[in-house]
XYZ file of C-alpha atoms in Angstrom:
257
model
C 99.391 156.914 81.585
C 96.711 154.179 82.665
C 93.969 156.296 80.539
C 95.923 156.460 77.293
C 96.639 152.611 77.710
C 93.103 151.857 77.509
C 92.601 153.988 74.626
C 95.323 152.004 72.477
C 93.722 148.953 73.502
C 90.333 150.007 72.110
C 91.874 151.044 69.271
C 93.512 148.304 68.851
C 90.632 145.960 69.710
C 89.571 145.099 66.340
C 92.280 144.882 64.545
C 93.708 142.293 67.290
C 90.103 139.810 67.059
C 91.208 140.287 62.955
C 94.351 138.770 63.836
C 93.250 136.377 66.124
C 90.531 134.827 63.121
C 93.401 134.919 60.532
C 96.046 133.883 62.669
C 97.409 130.778 60.280
C 96.865 132.678 57.543
C 99.067 135.582 58.871
C 101.520 133.407 60.104
C 102.179 131.370 56.944
C 101.767 134.572 55.102
C 104.610 136.311 57.080
C 107.156 133.285 57.366
C 106.890 132.059 53.446
C 108.935 135.319 51.834
C 111.727 135.129 54.119
C 111.857 131.352 53.880
C 112.173 131.951 49.776
C 114.396 134.777 50.342
C 116.676 132.326 52.473
C 116.609 129.850 50.106
C 117.235 131.476 47.020
C 120.178 134.010 48.457
C 121.448 132.144 51.616
C 121.851 128.634 50.051
C 121.340 129.156 46.001
C 123.350 132.137 44.918
C 126.432 132.248 47.652
C 127.739 130.343 49.257
C 131.473 130.217 51.569
C 132.383 132.743 54.735
C 132.149 136.519 54.343
C 134.918 138.993 55.368
C 134.041 139.132 58.764
C 134.587 135.504 59.533
C 130.710 133.786 59.318
C 129.190 131.886 56.735
C 127.221 133.888 54.096
C 123.619 132.412 55.678
C 124.579 133.304 58.965
C 124.821 136.696 57.724
C 122.223 136.738 55.708
C 120.066 135.763 58.116
C 119.817 138.817 60.252
C 119.223 140.711 56.958
C 116.238 138.619 56.158
C 114.902 139.267 59.666
C 115.196 143.871 59.129
C 113.535 142.968 55.656
C 110.359 140.852 57.422
C 110.051 143.520 59.860
C 109.555 145.798 57.313
C 107.140 143.692 54.805
C 105.214 142.570 57.653
C 104.905 145.670 59.419
C 104.478 147.916 56.836
C 101.984 146.103 54.932
C 100.228 144.625 57.607
C 99.333 148.511 58.730
C 99.184 149.985 55.746
C 96.631 147.214 54.222
C 94.115 147.352 56.679
C 94.424 151.224 57.323
C 93.671 151.643 53.658
C 90.976 149.484 53.095
C 88.886 150.900 56.788
C 89.513 154.350 55.092
C 88.504 154.218 51.797
C 86.178 150.848 51.828
C 84.506 150.748 55.117
C 84.727 154.158 56.111
C 85.182 152.860 59.632
C 88.564 155.093 59.998
C 86.308 157.775 59.932
C 83.992 157.041 62.131
C 87.174 156.629 64.635
C 88.110 159.402 64.425
C 85.245 160.954 65.671
C 85.458 159.041 68.944
C 87.398 160.524 71.678
C 90.451 159.289 71.584
C 93.776 160.602 71.959
C 95.493 161.163 68.991
C 98.685 159.143 70.405
C 96.670 156.684 71.433
C 95.398 156.217 67.599
C 98.797 156.046 66.216
C 99.712 153.272 68.958
C 96.576 151.303 68.504
C 96.660 151.375 64.581
C 100.278 150.233 64.496
C 99.681 147.171 67.137
C 98.558 144.786 64.095
C 101.759 145.549 62.705
C 104.130 145.093 65.143
C 102.843 142.015 66.136
C 102.508 140.492 63.337
C 106.021 141.970 62.271
C 107.286 140.245 65.433
C 105.306 137.013 64.570
C 107.346 136.316 61.337
C 111.050 137.834 62.383
C 110.928 135.603 65.473
C 109.925 132.337 63.399
C 112.710 132.687 61.158
C 115.478 133.598 63.592
C 114.374 130.798 65.144
C 114.747 128.793 62.198
C 118.296 130.346 61.414
C 119.337 129.154 65.308
C 117.495 125.265 64.560
C 120.000 125.780 61.453
C 123.076 126.704 63.717
C 121.952 123.962 65.844
C 122.426 121.456 62.889
C 125.489 123.214 61.866
C 124.537 125.048 59.130
C 125.362 128.505 60.242
C 128.066 127.022 62.692
C 126.468 128.174 65.455
C 127.212 131.996 64.837
C 124.095 133.689 65.431
C 122.811 134.549 68.875
C 119.603 135.252 70.674
C 120.648 138.330 73.032
C 118.543 140.705 74.871
C 119.967 143.649 71.579
C 118.660 141.747 69.255
C 115.319 141.352 70.798
C 115.419 145.388 71.293
C 116.238 146.225 67.702
C 113.778 143.818 65.973
C 110.881 145.326 68.342
C 112.369 148.716 67.230
C 112.778 148.177 63.733
C 108.572 146.788 63.622
C 107.339 149.931 65.214
C 109.370 152.175 63.080
C 107.730 150.590 59.958
C 104.786 150.298 61.320
C 104.672 154.124 62.228
C 105.764 154.258 58.042
C 102.927 152.084 57.099
C 100.929 154.242 58.947
C 101.714 157.254 56.861
C 101.659 155.393 53.741
C 98.082 154.942 54.563
C 97.492 158.260 55.435
C 98.433 160.143 52.190
C 97.436 157.451 50.056
C 94.229 158.498 48.234
C 93.601 155.610 46.563
C 94.799 151.676 46.312
C 96.467 152.384 42.990
C 98.962 154.877 44.524
C 99.545 152.790 47.772
C 100.670 150.343 45.145
C 102.580 153.169 43.543
C 104.124 153.815 47.056
C 104.881 149.723 47.116
C 106.930 149.855 43.762
C 108.618 153.247 44.484
C 109.771 153.148 48.177
C 109.716 149.312 49.607
C 110.603 147.272 46.603
C 113.603 149.091 46.012
C 114.458 148.667 49.776
C 114.077 145.554 49.789
C 116.884 144.658 47.953
C 119.221 147.319 48.417
C 119.993 147.968 52.099
C 122.358 145.601 53.029
C 119.752 142.683 53.892
C 121.622 140.228 51.322
C 125.102 142.369 50.762
C 127.452 144.607 53.041
C 126.785 148.227 52.185
C 130.306 149.211 53.624
C 131.555 146.572 50.544
C 129.969 149.592 47.954
C 131.107 152.894 46.335
C 130.585 155.935 49.061
C 128.436 157.229 46.589
C 126.222 154.492 46.952
C 126.559 154.088 50.595
C 125.497 157.939 50.948
C 122.439 157.124 49.068
C 121.506 153.921 50.747
C 122.112 155.581 54.137
C 119.042 157.271 53.309
C 116.770 154.462 54.133
C 115.874 153.400 56.964
C 116.148 149.769 56.602
C 120.113 150.097 55.629
C 119.950 150.796 59.855
C 117.682 148.098 60.444
C 120.057 145.804 58.901
C 123.518 147.183 60.826
C 121.936 147.013 64.057
C 120.003 143.378 63.812
C 123.225 142.104 62.074
C 125.546 143.488 64.881
C 122.989 142.254 67.341
C 122.427 139.046 66.094
C 126.461 138.367 65.781
C 128.136 139.858 68.789
C 131.239 138.049 68.516
C 131.852 139.242 64.567
C 130.936 142.821 64.997
C 130.370 145.739 67.363
C 127.718 147.161 67.701
C 126.589 150.420 65.606
C 124.899 152.527 68.299
C 125.164 155.555 65.938
C 122.780 153.762 63.729
C 120.278 152.773 66.433
C 120.107 156.613 67.247
C 119.663 157.141 63.465
C 116.626 154.469 63.618
C 115.136 155.944 66.449
C 114.609 159.445 64.570
C 113.481 157.376 61.600
C 110.800 156.369 64.079
C 110.076 159.877 65.552
C 109.787 161.317 62.468
C 107.269 158.457 61.232
C 105.491 159.129 64.470
C 105.416 162.935 63.915
C 104.078 162.399 60.653
C 101.419 160.178 61.333
C 100.601 162.489 64.606
C 100.455 165.526 62.285
C 98.347 163.846 59.617
C 95.593 163.157 62.124
C 96.042 166.633 63.703
C 95.363 168.719 60.520
C 93.043 165.748 59.159
C 94.709 165.445 56.210
C 93.162 162.251 55.832
């Protein structure tokens, strides 16, 4: 176990140096889009109280946190690995080192995990501040389950970003994946509305995407006084993470990269 942790550190070291030297840019990039979503959707398009008894701003902030975990974690992992594989070829050199494949998967996902947590908790801190100001009426809470769900969400989408980067054969194919998979998830997976209010057919479609489960558990953990926690959604998201992890491991093991 100690040896595995050391290998994870060795793999993640370069990405952590990159994070350290670009921390200001990364923080700004991580928080800007969520704030714009909050202004546009939370304050601009809808006001009033939702059917669960909280203001729409309180309802939408946890959804944007889930969305931030997707965008920040996925884009950080996939973009960095894509450049390392296709441009610098440094990923191929790392693959020749005597490293465990498990360490490579976890190590390359650390950048996405940390950057995702930056964006999520900065945004949630803003949401709590709005609560003290009376905008969200103090409905949002910082609970241990919220932290667990946010970390899990960032891990899952970091694994997804790694899988996309390993499968992509060019920068253009990565852009195509973003357009066909990530962009639809951004607006359709319960981040800005309640999935339960939709037609059952559309509900079934949206529950095929991991972001829907992430939105459900993060919103329930942030609003424990208004929503029962969906343990089944938590289990399904864990299974999504296990599936992405297995895919990453298989792609590395079979050298299909």
